[in-house]
Amino acid sequence: MGGARYFKQDLSPYCKRLKETVALYQNFKPESEFHPNWGIERVLEVLKECGETVEISKNTEGVTVTVQIPNLTSDKGSVVFALYNKETFMKEPLQGVEGKITNKATEVKFENVIPGEYSIICYHDSNENKKLDFSTSGIPSEDWGMSNNPILMGPPSFNSSKFIVENKSVDLTIKF
């Protein structure tokens, strides 16, 4: 931002991005007492320079995201769900949940999700081997889906599946 300010460029894209990082600080939990947990003070200070004021509370509890799949092809196995943000998409999920299948449907809940943008990917682990199986041509041989139910010709993307969590619970339906 210092360079942009020096060259008299518009700071609003930088300010917007900084405002989005506040949610990351609210969700951050250090792995141990020796891991760093600082930085939010500087973000809030720079946001004041942007004319923005944001309050942060490390004790803020998030909301519940409920996900339903109404159209499974069988009651075998389970459905594995992963919640991602943009930074963790297709890498390490923020939360993982396994749903039991009853009458070819399942429902799971992601608890304590803080406001922000997220994506959910899930698959029907019908043979219970804890992984999504693929055919020899590289196409998934087990049913799978993602938030927003995009029609894809290729690998999943965060932007096509993202949804927004605000300060109220979210209900999603994913169809296979």
Short mmCIF file of N, CA and C in Angstrom, two decimals:
data_model
loop_
_atom_site.label_atom_id
_atom_site.label_comp_id
_atom_site.label_asym_id
_atom_site.label_seq_id
_atom_site.Cartn_x
_atom_site.Cartn_y
_atom_site.Cartn_z
N MET A 1 0.82 -1.19 0.00
CA MET A 1 0.00 0.00 0.00
C MET A 1 0.86 1.25 0.00
N GLY A 2 2.05 1.15 0.60
CA GLY A 2 2.92 2.32 0.63
C GLY A 2 3.31 2.76 -0.77
N GLY A 3 3.66 1.79 -1.63
CA GLY A 3 4.01 2.10 -3.01
C GLY A 3 2.83 2.68 -3.76
N ALA A 4 1.66 2.09 -3.57
CA ALA A 4 0.46 2.58 -4.24
C ALA A 4 0.14 4.01 -3.78
N ARG A 5 0.31 4.28 -2.51
CA ARG A 5 0.06 5.63 -1.98
C ARG A 5 1.08 6.62 -2.58
N TYR A 6 2.34 6.22 -2.66
CA TYR A 6 3.39 7.09 -3.20
C TYR A 6 3.11 7.44 -4.66
N PHE A 7 2.64 6.46 -5.43
CA PHE A 7 2.36 6.71 -6.84
C PHE A 7 0.93 7.18 -7.09
N LYS A 8 0.25 7.53 -6.01
CA LYS A 8 -1.10 8.09 -6.06
C LYS A 8 -2.10 7.17 -6.77
N GLN A 9 -1.99 5.86 -6.47
CA GLN A 9 -2.92 4.88 -7.03
C GLN A 9 -4.10 4.71 -6.07
N ASP A 10 -5.18 4.18 -6.59
CA ASP A 10 -6.38 3.92 -5.80
C ASP A 10 -6.08 2.84 -4.75
N LEU A 11 -6.35 3.14 -3.48
CA LEU A 11 -6.07 2.20 -2.39
C LEU A 11 -7.25 1.27 -2.09
N SER A 12 -8.42 1.53 -2.68
CA SER A 12 -9.62 0.77 -2.29
C SER A 12 -9.47 -0.74 -2.50
N PRO A 13 -8.80 -1.25 -3.57
CA PRO A 13 -8.66 -2.71 -3.66
C PRO A 13 -7.83 -3.29 -2.51
N TYR A 14 -6.80 -2.54 -2.08
CA TYR A 14 -5.97 -3.01 -0.98
C TYR A 14 -6.75 -2.98 0.33
N CYS A 15 -7.53 -1.91 0.51
CA CYS A 15 -8.33 -1.80 1.73
C CYS A 15 -9.36 -2.91 1.81
N LYS A 16 -9.99 -3.21 0.68
CA LYS A 16 -10.99 -4.29 0.65
C LYS A 16 -10.34 -5.62 1.03
N ARG A 17 -9.17 -5.87 0.48
CA ARG A 17 -8.49 -7.14 0.76
C ARG A 17 -8.08 -7.23 2.23
N LEU A 18 -7.63 -6.11 2.79
CA LEU A 18 -7.28 -6.10 4.21
C LEU A 18 -8.49 -6.38 5.08
N LYS A 19 -9.63 -5.80 4.71
CA LYS A 19 -10.85 -6.01 5.49
C LYS A 19 -11.23 -7.49 5.49
N GLU A 20 -11.01 -8.17 4.35
CA GLU A 20 -11.31 -9.59 4.27
C GLU A 20 -10.40 -10.43 5.15
N THR A 21 -9.18 -9.95 5.41
CA THR A 21 -8.25 -10.73 6.23
C THR A 21 -8.64 -10.74 7.71
N VAL A 22 -9.46 -9.79 8.12
CA VAL A 22 -9.88 -9.75 9.53
C VAL A 22 -10.54 -11.08 9.91
N ALA A 23 -11.35 -11.64 9.02
CA ALA A 23 -12.01 -12.93 9.32
C ALA A 23 -10.99 -14.04 9.52
N LEU A 24 -9.86 -13.99 8.82
CA LEU A 24 -8.83 -15.00 9.00
C LEU A 24 -8.25 -14.94 10.41
N TYR A 25 -8.07 -13.74 10.92
CA TYR A 25 -7.56 -13.59 12.28
C TYR A 25 -8.56 -14.14 13.30
N GLN A 26 -9.86 -13.94 13.04
CA GLN A 26 -10.86 -14.43 13.98
C GLN A 26 -10.87 -15.95 14.03
N ASN A 27 -10.54 -16.60 12.91
CA ASN A 27 -10.58 -18.06 12.83
C ASN A 27 -9.26 -18.70 13.21
N PHE A 28 -8.20 -17.91 13.34
CA PHE A 28 -6.86 -18.45 13.56
C PHE A 28 -6.70 -18.97 14.98
N LYS A 29 -6.16 -20.18 15.07
CA LYS A 29 -5.84 -20.77 16.36
C LYS A 29 -4.40 -21.26 16.28
N PRO A 30 -3.47 -20.66 17.05
CA PRO A 30 -2.07 -21.11 17.00
C PRO A 30 -1.97 -22.58 17.38
N GLU A 31 -1.03 -23.28 16.74
CA GLU A 31 -0.84 -24.70 17.02
C GLU A 31 -0.36 -24.93 18.45
N SER A 32 0.39 -23.99 18.98
CA SER A 32 0.88 -24.09 20.35
C SER A 32 1.07 -22.68 20.90
N GLU A 33 1.43 -22.59 22.17
CA GLU A 33 1.65 -21.28 22.76
C GLU A 33 2.89 -20.60 22.20
N PHE A 34 3.73 -21.35 21.49
CA PHE A 34 4.96 -20.79 20.94
C PHE A 34 4.81 -20.31 19.50
N HIS A 35 3.68 -20.61 18.85
CA HIS A 35 3.45 -20.16 17.49
C HIS A 35 2.99 -18.70 17.50
N PRO A 36 3.40 -17.91 16.49
CA PRO A 36 2.99 -16.50 16.47
C PRO A 36 1.48 -16.34 16.33
N ASN A 37 0.95 -15.33 16.97
CA ASN A 37 -0.48 -15.03 16.88
C ASN A 37 -0.70 -13.52 16.84
N TRP A 38 0.18 -12.82 16.16
CA TRP A 38 0.14 -11.37 16.10
C TRP A 38 -0.19 -10.92 14.69
N GLY A 39 -0.44 -9.64 14.52
CA GLY A 39 -0.65 -9.06 13.19
C GLY A 39 -1.95 -8.30 13.05
N ILE A 40 -2.96 -8.68 13.82
CA ILE A 40 -4.27 -8.05 13.66
C ILE A 40 -4.21 -6.57 14.01
N GLU A 41 -3.36 -6.21 14.98
CA GLU A 41 -3.27 -4.80 15.38
C GLU A 41 -2.84 -3.94 14.19
N ARG A 42 -1.86 -4.40 13.42
CA ARG A 42 -1.37 -3.64 12.27
C ARG A 42 -2.44 -3.57 11.18
N VAL A 43 -3.16 -4.65 10.96
CA VAL A 43 -4.24 -4.65 9.96
C VAL A 43 -5.29 -3.61 10.33
N LEU A 44 -5.70 -3.57 11.60
CA LEU A 44 -6.72 -2.61 12.04
C LEU A 44 -6.20 -1.18 11.93
N GLU A 45 -4.91 -0.98 12.19
CA GLU A 45 -4.31 0.35 12.08
C GLU A 45 -4.33 0.84 10.62
N VAL A 46 -3.98 -0.03 9.69
CA VAL A 46 -3.98 0.34 8.28
C VAL A 46 -5.41 0.56 7.79
N LEU A 47 -6.35 -0.24 8.28
CA LEU A 47 -7.75 -0.05 7.89
C LEU A 47 -8.27 1.32 8.33
N LYS A 48 -7.79 1.82 9.46
CA LYS A 48 -8.18 3.17 9.89
C LYS A 48 -7.70 4.21 8.87
N GLU A 49 -6.51 3.99 8.31
CA GLU A 49 -5.99 4.89 7.28
C GLU A 49 -6.87 4.84 6.03
N CYS A 50 -7.54 3.71 5.82
CA CYS A 50 -8.46 3.57 4.68
C CYS A 50 -9.82 4.19 4.97
N GLY A 51 -10.03 4.60 6.23
CA GLY A 51 -11.33 5.14 6.61
C GLY A 51 -12.29 4.05 7.06
N GLU A 52 -11.77 2.86 7.31
CA GLU A 52 -12.60 1.71 7.74
C GLU A 52 -12.35 1.46 9.22
N THR A 53 -13.39 1.08 9.92
CA THR A 53 -13.23 0.62 11.29
C THR A 53 -13.89 -0.75 11.39
N VAL A 54 -13.14 -1.68 11.91
CA VAL A 54 -13.62 -3.05 12.06
C VAL A 54 -13.30 -3.49 13.47
N GLU A 55 -14.29 -4.06 14.13
CA GLU A 55 -14.05 -4.59 15.46
C GLU A 55 -13.81 -6.08 15.34
N ILE A 56 -12.87 -6.56 16.11
CA ILE A 56 -12.56 -7.99 16.09
C ILE A 56 -12.61 -8.51 17.51
N SER A 57 -13.13 -9.69 17.64
CA SER A 57 -13.15 -10.36 18.93
C SER A 57 -12.69 -11.79 18.71
N LYS A 58 -11.63 -12.18 19.38
CA LYS A 58 -11.10 -13.53 19.22
C LYS A 58 -12.06 -14.57 19.78
N ASN A 59 -13.02 -14.15 20.59
CA ASN A 59 -13.96 -15.10 21.17
C ASN A 59 -15.26 -15.20 20.38
N THR A 60 -15.30 -14.59 19.20
CA THR A 60 -16.51 -14.62 18.39
C THR A 60 -16.80 -16.05 17.96
N GLU A 61 -18.00 -16.49 18.18
CA GLU A 61 -18.40 -17.79 17.70
C GLU A 61 -19.02 -17.64 16.34
N GLY A 62 -18.75 -18.60 15.50
CA GLY A 62 -19.29 -18.56 14.16
C GLY A 62 -20.69 -19.12 14.10
N VAL A 63 -21.12 -19.37 12.90
CA VAL A 63 -22.47 -19.87 12.66
C VAL A 63 -22.41 -21.31 12.19
N THR A 64 -23.57 -21.90 12.00
CA THR A 64 -23.68 -23.28 11.53
C THR A 64 -24.01 -23.28 10.05
N VAL A 65 -23.27 -24.09 9.30
CA VAL A 65 -23.56 -24.31 7.88
C VAL A 65 -24.10 -25.74 7.78
N THR A 66 -25.36 -25.87 7.36
CA THR A 66 -26.00 -27.17 7.22
C THR A 66 -26.03 -27.54 5.74
N VAL A 67 -25.59 -28.76 5.43
CA VAL A 67 -25.53 -29.21 4.04
C VAL A 67 -26.35 -30.50 3.90
N GLN A 68 -27.23 -30.51 2.90
CA GLN A 68 -28.06 -31.68 2.62
C GLN A 68 -27.75 -32.21 1.22
N ILE A 69 -27.79 -33.54 1.10
CA ILE A 69 -27.75 -34.17 -0.22
C ILE A 69 -28.97 -35.08 -0.27
N PRO A 70 -29.96 -34.75 -1.11
CA PRO A 70 -31.21 -35.50 -1.14
C PRO A 70 -31.26 -36.63 -2.16
N ASN A 71 -30.23 -36.76 -3.01
CA ASN A 71 -30.38 -37.67 -4.15
C ASN A 71 -29.24 -38.67 -4.32
N LEU A 72 -28.83 -39.31 -3.23
CA LEU A 72 -27.79 -40.33 -3.34
C LEU A 72 -28.34 -41.56 -4.07
N THR A 73 -27.46 -42.31 -4.71
CA THR A 73 -27.91 -43.47 -5.49
C THR A 73 -28.06 -44.73 -4.67
N SER A 74 -27.48 -44.75 -3.44
CA SER A 74 -27.63 -45.92 -2.58
C SER A 74 -27.41 -45.52 -1.13
N ASP A 75 -27.68 -46.46 -0.23
CA ASP A 75 -27.44 -46.24 1.19
C ASP A 75 -26.09 -46.81 1.64
N LYS A 76 -25.29 -47.31 0.70
CA LYS A 76 -23.99 -47.90 1.03
C LYS A 76 -22.99 -46.81 1.40
N GLY A 77 -22.11 -47.12 2.34
CA GLY A 77 -21.02 -46.23 2.68
C GLY A 77 -21.44 -44.98 3.42
N SER A 78 -20.73 -43.89 3.14
CA SER A 78 -21.00 -42.60 3.77
C SER A 78 -20.64 -41.50 2.78
N VAL A 79 -20.92 -40.26 3.17
CA VAL A 79 -20.56 -39.11 2.34
C VAL A 79 -19.55 -38.28 3.13
N VAL A 80 -18.44 -37.97 2.48
CA VAL A 80 -17.36 -37.21 3.11
C VAL A 80 -17.42 -35.77 2.60
N PHE A 81 -17.43 -34.81 3.53
CA PHE A 81 -17.55 -33.39 3.22
C PHE A 81 -16.29 -32.66 3.68
N ALA A 82 -15.87 -31.65 2.91
CA ALA A 82 -14.73 -30.81 3.29
C ALA A 82 -15.10 -29.35 3.07
N LEU A 83 -14.82 -28.52 4.07
CA LEU A 83 -15.06 -27.08 4.01
C LEU A 83 -13.73 -26.38 3.77
N TYR A 84 -13.69 -25.52 2.73
CA TYR A 84 -12.47 -24.81 2.37
C TYR A 84 -12.73 -23.31 2.31
N ASN A 85 -11.66 -22.53 2.49
CA ASN A 85 -11.68 -21.14 2.07
C ASN A 85 -10.77 -21.04 0.85
N LYS A 86 -10.59 -19.85 0.31
CA LYS A 86 -9.82 -19.70 -0.93
C LYS A 86 -8.38 -20.18 -0.76
N GLU A 87 -7.79 -19.89 0.38
CA GLU A 87 -6.39 -20.24 0.60
C GLU A 87 -6.19 -21.75 0.76
N THR A 88 -7.16 -22.45 1.30
CA THR A 88 -7.00 -23.89 1.57
C THR A 88 -7.67 -24.77 0.52
N PHE A 89 -8.31 -24.18 -0.49
CA PHE A 89 -9.11 -24.93 -1.46
C PHE A 89 -8.31 -26.06 -2.10
N MET A 90 -8.86 -27.26 -2.02
CA MET A 90 -8.30 -28.49 -2.59
C MET A 90 -6.95 -28.87 -1.97
N LYS A 91 -6.64 -28.29 -0.81
CA LYS A 91 -5.40 -28.63 -0.11
C LYS A 91 -5.76 -29.29 1.21
N GLU A 92 -5.86 -28.48 2.24
CA GLU A 92 -6.20 -28.96 3.57
C GLU A 92 -7.51 -28.32 4.01
N PRO A 93 -8.57 -29.12 4.23
CA PRO A 93 -9.85 -28.50 4.61
C PRO A 93 -9.80 -27.85 5.99
N LEU A 94 -10.60 -26.80 6.15
CA LEU A 94 -10.74 -26.16 7.45
C LEU A 94 -11.48 -27.07 8.41
N GLN A 95 -12.50 -27.76 7.88
CA GLN A 95 -13.26 -28.74 8.65
C GLN A 95 -13.64 -29.90 7.73
N GLY A 96 -13.69 -31.08 8.29
CA GLY A 96 -14.15 -32.25 7.57
C GLY A 96 -15.24 -32.94 8.36
N VAL A 97 -16.26 -33.41 7.68
CA VAL A 97 -17.39 -34.08 8.34
C VAL A 97 -17.79 -35.27 7.49
N GLU A 98 -18.19 -36.34 8.16
CA GLU A 98 -18.69 -37.52 7.46
C GLU A 98 -20.17 -37.68 7.76
N GLY A 99 -20.96 -37.85 6.71
CA GLY A 99 -22.41 -37.97 6.88
C GLY A 99 -22.89 -39.39 6.69
N LYS A 100 -23.78 -39.81 7.57
CA LYS A 100 -24.41 -41.13 7.44
C LYS A 100 -25.57 -41.02 6.45
N ILE A 101 -25.78 -42.09 5.73
CA ILE A 101 -26.82 -42.10 4.70
C ILE A 101 -28.04 -42.84 5.21
N THR A 102 -29.20 -42.21 5.06
CA THR A 102 -30.47 -42.81 5.40
C THR A 102 -31.46 -42.49 4.28
N ASN A 103 -32.08 -43.50 3.74
CA ASN A 103 -33.05 -43.32 2.64
C ASN A 103 -32.46 -42.51 1.48
N LYS A 104 -31.23 -42.82 1.13
CA LYS A 104 -30.52 -42.19 0.00
C LYS A 104 -30.37 -40.68 0.16
N ALA A 105 -30.23 -40.24 1.40
CA ALA A 105 -30.03 -38.81 1.69
C ALA A 105 -29.12 -38.68 2.91
N THR A 106 -28.51 -37.52 3.04
CA THR A 106 -27.67 -37.24 4.21
C THR A 106 -27.71 -35.75 4.52
N GLU A 107 -27.36 -35.43 5.76
CA GLU A 107 -27.29 -34.04 6.21
C GLU A 107 -26.16 -33.94 7.22
N VAL A 108 -25.32 -32.91 7.07
CA VAL A 108 -24.25 -32.66 8.02
C VAL A 108 -24.25 -31.19 8.41
N LYS A 109 -23.53 -30.90 9.50
CA LYS A 109 -23.41 -29.52 9.97
C LYS A 109 -21.94 -29.19 10.20
N PHE A 110 -21.54 -28.03 9.70
CA PHE A 110 -20.24 -27.46 10.02
C PHE A 110 -20.50 -26.40 11.08
N GLU A 111 -19.90 -26.58 12.24
CA GLU A 111 -20.16 -25.69 13.38
C GLU A 111 -19.10 -24.61 13.47
N ASN A 112 -19.51 -23.47 14.03
CA ASN A 112 -18.61 -22.38 14.37
C ASN A 112 -17.83 -21.84 13.17
N VAL A 113 -18.51 -21.66 12.05
CA VAL A 113 -17.90 -21.10 10.84
C VAL A 113 -18.00 -19.59 10.93
N ILE A 114 -16.87 -18.92 10.84
CA ILE A 114 -16.87 -17.45 10.96
C ILE A 114 -17.23 -16.83 9.62
N PRO A 115 -17.70 -15.60 9.59
CA PRO A 115 -18.05 -14.95 8.33
C PRO A 115 -16.88 -14.94 7.34
N GLY A 116 -17.21 -15.17 6.09
CA GLY A 116 -16.20 -15.21 5.03
C GLY A 116 -16.73 -15.94 3.82
N GLU A 117 -15.86 -16.22 2.87
CA GLU A 117 -16.21 -16.97 1.66
C GLU A 117 -15.67 -18.38 1.78
N TYR A 118 -16.51 -19.36 1.44
CA TYR A 118 -16.16 -20.77 1.59
C TYR A 118 -16.63 -21.58 0.39
N SER A 119 -16.14 -22.81 0.33
CA SER A 119 -16.57 -23.79 -0.66
C SER A 119 -16.63 -25.14 0.04
N ILE A 120 -17.57 -25.97 -0.38
CA ILE A 120 -17.68 -27.33 0.16
C ILE A 120 -17.60 -28.31 -1.00
N ILE A 121 -16.78 -29.33 -0.83
CA ILE A 121 -16.69 -30.43 -1.79
C ILE A 121 -17.01 -31.70 -1.01
N CYS A 122 -17.76 -32.60 -1.65
CA CYS A 122 -18.11 -33.86 -0.98
C CYS A 122 -18.14 -34.99 -2.00
N TYR A 123 -18.02 -36.21 -1.49
CA TYR A 123 -18.13 -37.38 -2.35
C TYR A 123 -18.77 -38.53 -1.59
N HIS A 124 -19.41 -39.42 -2.34
CA HIS A 124 -20.07 -40.59 -1.78
C HIS A 124 -19.04 -41.72 -1.74
N ASP A 125 -18.55 -42.01 -0.56
CA ASP A 125 -17.55 -43.08 -0.37
C ASP A 125 -18.30 -44.40 -0.24
N SER A 126 -18.81 -44.89 -1.35
CA SER A 126 -19.68 -46.07 -1.33
C SER A 126 -18.93 -47.35 -0.94
N ASN A 127 -17.64 -47.43 -1.23
CA ASN A 127 -16.88 -48.63 -0.85
C ASN A 127 -16.10 -48.44 0.44
N GLU A 128 -16.28 -47.32 1.10
CA GLU A 128 -15.70 -47.01 2.42
C GLU A 128 -14.18 -47.15 2.47
N ASN A 129 -13.49 -46.71 1.41
CA ASN A 129 -12.03 -46.76 1.43
C ASN A 129 -11.40 -45.41 1.77
N LYS A 130 -12.24 -44.45 2.14
CA LYS A 130 -11.80 -43.11 2.61
C LYS A 130 -11.10 -42.29 1.53
N LYS A 131 -11.43 -42.53 0.26
CA LYS A 131 -10.90 -41.70 -0.82
C LYS A 131 -11.86 -41.73 -2.00
N LEU A 132 -11.78 -40.68 -2.81
CA LEU A 132 -12.59 -40.61 -4.02
C LEU A 132 -11.90 -41.45 -5.08
N ASP A 133 -12.60 -42.43 -5.60
CA ASP A 133 -12.03 -43.33 -6.59
C ASP A 133 -12.22 -42.77 -8.00
N PHE A 134 -11.25 -43.06 -8.87
CA PHE A 134 -11.27 -42.59 -10.26
C PHE A 134 -11.17 -43.77 -11.21
N SER A 135 -11.77 -43.61 -12.40
CA SER A 135 -11.64 -44.62 -13.45
C SER A 135 -10.26 -44.48 -14.09
N THR A 136 -9.92 -45.40 -14.97
CA THR A 136 -8.62 -45.34 -15.64
C THR A 136 -8.48 -44.10 -16.51
N SER A 137 -9.59 -43.51 -16.92
CA SER A 137 -9.53 -42.29 -17.74
C SER A 137 -9.43 -41.02 -16.90
N GLY A 138 -9.40 -41.16 -15.57
CA GLY A 138 -9.24 -40.01 -14.69
C GLY A 138 -10.53 -39.35 -14.25
N ILE A 139 -11.66 -39.95 -14.59
CA ILE A 139 -12.96 -39.42 -14.20
C ILE A 139 -13.39 -40.08 -12.89
N PRO A 140 -13.94 -39.31 -11.95
CA PRO A 140 -14.38 -39.93 -10.69
C PRO A 140 -15.39 -41.06 -10.94
N SER A 141 -15.15 -42.19 -10.26
CA SER A 141 -16.07 -43.32 -10.40
C SER A 141 -17.08 -43.37 -9.25
N GLU A 142 -16.94 -42.45 -8.29
CA GLU A 142 -17.93 -42.31 -7.22
C GLU A 142 -18.57 -40.93 -7.38
N ASP A 143 -19.83 -40.83 -6.96
CA ASP A 143 -20.55 -39.56 -7.07
C ASP A 143 -19.87 -38.50 -6.20
N TRP A 144 -19.86 -37.28 -6.69
CA TRP A 144 -19.30 -36.17 -5.93
C TRP A 144 -20.02 -34.89 -6.32
N GLY A 145 -19.87 -33.86 -5.49
CA GLY A 145 -20.51 -32.59 -5.76
C GLY A 145 -19.85 -31.49 -4.96
N MET A 146 -20.32 -30.27 -5.21
CA MET A 146 -19.78 -29.13 -4.49
C MET A 146 -20.84 -28.04 -4.34
N SER A 147 -20.59 -27.14 -3.42
CA SER A 147 -21.53 -26.05 -3.18
C SER A 147 -21.78 -25.29 -4.47
N ASN A 148 -22.99 -24.78 -4.61
CA ASN A 148 -23.50 -24.08 -5.80
C ASN A 148 -23.84 -25.02 -6.96
N ASN A 149 -23.51 -26.30 -6.84
CA ASN A 149 -23.84 -27.28 -7.87
C ASN A 149 -23.42 -26.84 -9.27
N PRO A 150 -22.16 -26.38 -9.46
CA PRO A 150 -21.76 -25.96 -10.80
C PRO A 150 -21.64 -27.14 -11.75
N ILE A 151 -21.85 -26.89 -13.02
CA ILE A 151 -21.63 -27.91 -14.04
C ILE A 151 -20.22 -27.66 -14.56
N LEU A 152 -19.34 -28.63 -14.32
CA LEU A 152 -17.94 -28.43 -14.64
C LEU A 152 -17.47 -29.36 -15.75
N MET A 153 -16.58 -28.86 -16.55
CA MET A 153 -15.86 -29.66 -17.53
C MET A 153 -14.39 -29.53 -17.17
N GLY A 154 -13.99 -30.19 -16.14
CA GLY A 154 -12.61 -30.09 -15.66
C GLY A 154 -12.59 -30.05 -14.15
N PRO A 155 -11.45 -29.71 -13.59
CA PRO A 155 -11.32 -29.73 -12.13
C PRO A 155 -12.17 -28.66 -11.44
N PRO A 156 -12.53 -28.88 -10.19
CA PRO A 156 -13.32 -27.89 -9.44
C PRO A 156 -12.56 -26.58 -9.27
N SER A 157 -13.31 -25.48 -9.14
CA SER A 157 -12.68 -24.19 -8.86
C SER A 157 -13.38 -23.54 -7.67
N PHE A 158 -12.63 -22.76 -6.92
CA PHE A 158 -13.19 -22.09 -5.76
C PHE A 158 -14.28 -21.11 -6.18
N ASN A 159 -14.02 -20.31 -7.21
CA ASN A 159 -14.97 -19.26 -7.60
C ASN A 159 -16.32 -19.82 -8.04
N SER A 160 -16.34 -20.98 -8.68
CA SER A 160 -17.62 -21.53 -9.14
C SER A 160 -18.41 -22.17 -8.00
N SER A 161 -17.75 -22.43 -6.88
CA SER A 161 -18.44 -23.11 -5.78
C SER A 161 -18.52 -22.29 -4.50
N LYS A 162 -18.01 -21.07 -4.51
CA LYS A 162 -17.97 -20.31 -3.26
C LYS A 162 -19.35 -19.82 -2.84
N PHE A 163 -19.50 -19.71 -1.54
CA PHE A 163 -20.71 -19.14 -0.95
C PHE A 163 -20.26 -18.26 0.20
N ILE A 164 -21.13 -17.36 0.62
CA ILE A 164 -20.78 -16.38 1.64
C ILE A 164 -21.47 -16.73 2.95
N VAL A 165 -20.69 -16.69 4.02
CA VAL A 165 -21.21 -16.86 5.38
C VAL A 165 -21.20 -15.49 6.03
N GLU A 166 -22.36 -15.08 6.53
CA GLU A 166 -22.45 -13.82 7.26
C GLU A 166 -22.74 -14.16 8.71
N ASN A 167 -23.48 -13.37 9.40
CA ASN A 167 -23.75 -13.60 10.82
C ASN A 167 -25.02 -14.38 11.07
N LYS A 168 -25.42 -15.24 10.13
CA LYS A 168 -26.58 -16.09 10.33
C LYS A 168 -26.31 -17.46 9.72
N SER A 169 -27.00 -18.46 10.19
CA SER A 169 -26.80 -19.82 9.72
C SER A 169 -27.08 -19.93 8.23
N VAL A 170 -26.43 -20.90 7.60
CA VAL A 170 -26.54 -21.11 6.16
C VAL A 170 -27.02 -22.54 5.91
N ASP A 171 -27.98 -22.69 5.00
CA ASP A 171 -28.46 -24.02 4.57
C ASP A 171 -28.14 -24.19 3.09
N LEU A 172 -27.47 -25.29 2.76
CA LEU A 172 -27.10 -25.59 1.38
C LEU A 172 -27.63 -26.96 0.97
N THR A 173 -27.91 -27.11 -0.31
CA THR A 173 -28.26 -28.41 -0.87
C THR A 173 -27.28 -28.69 -1.99
N ILE A 174 -26.64 -29.84 -1.92
CA ILE A 174 -25.73 -30.27 -2.98
C ILE A 174 -26.38 -31.47 -3.65
N LYS A 175 -26.39 -31.45 -4.98
CA LYS A 175 -26.98 -32.54 -5.72
C LYS A 175 -25.91 -33.25 -6.53
N PHE A 176 -25.97 -34.56 -6.50
CA PHE A 176 -25.03 -35.38 -7.28
C PHE A 176 -25.60 -35.62 -8.65
#
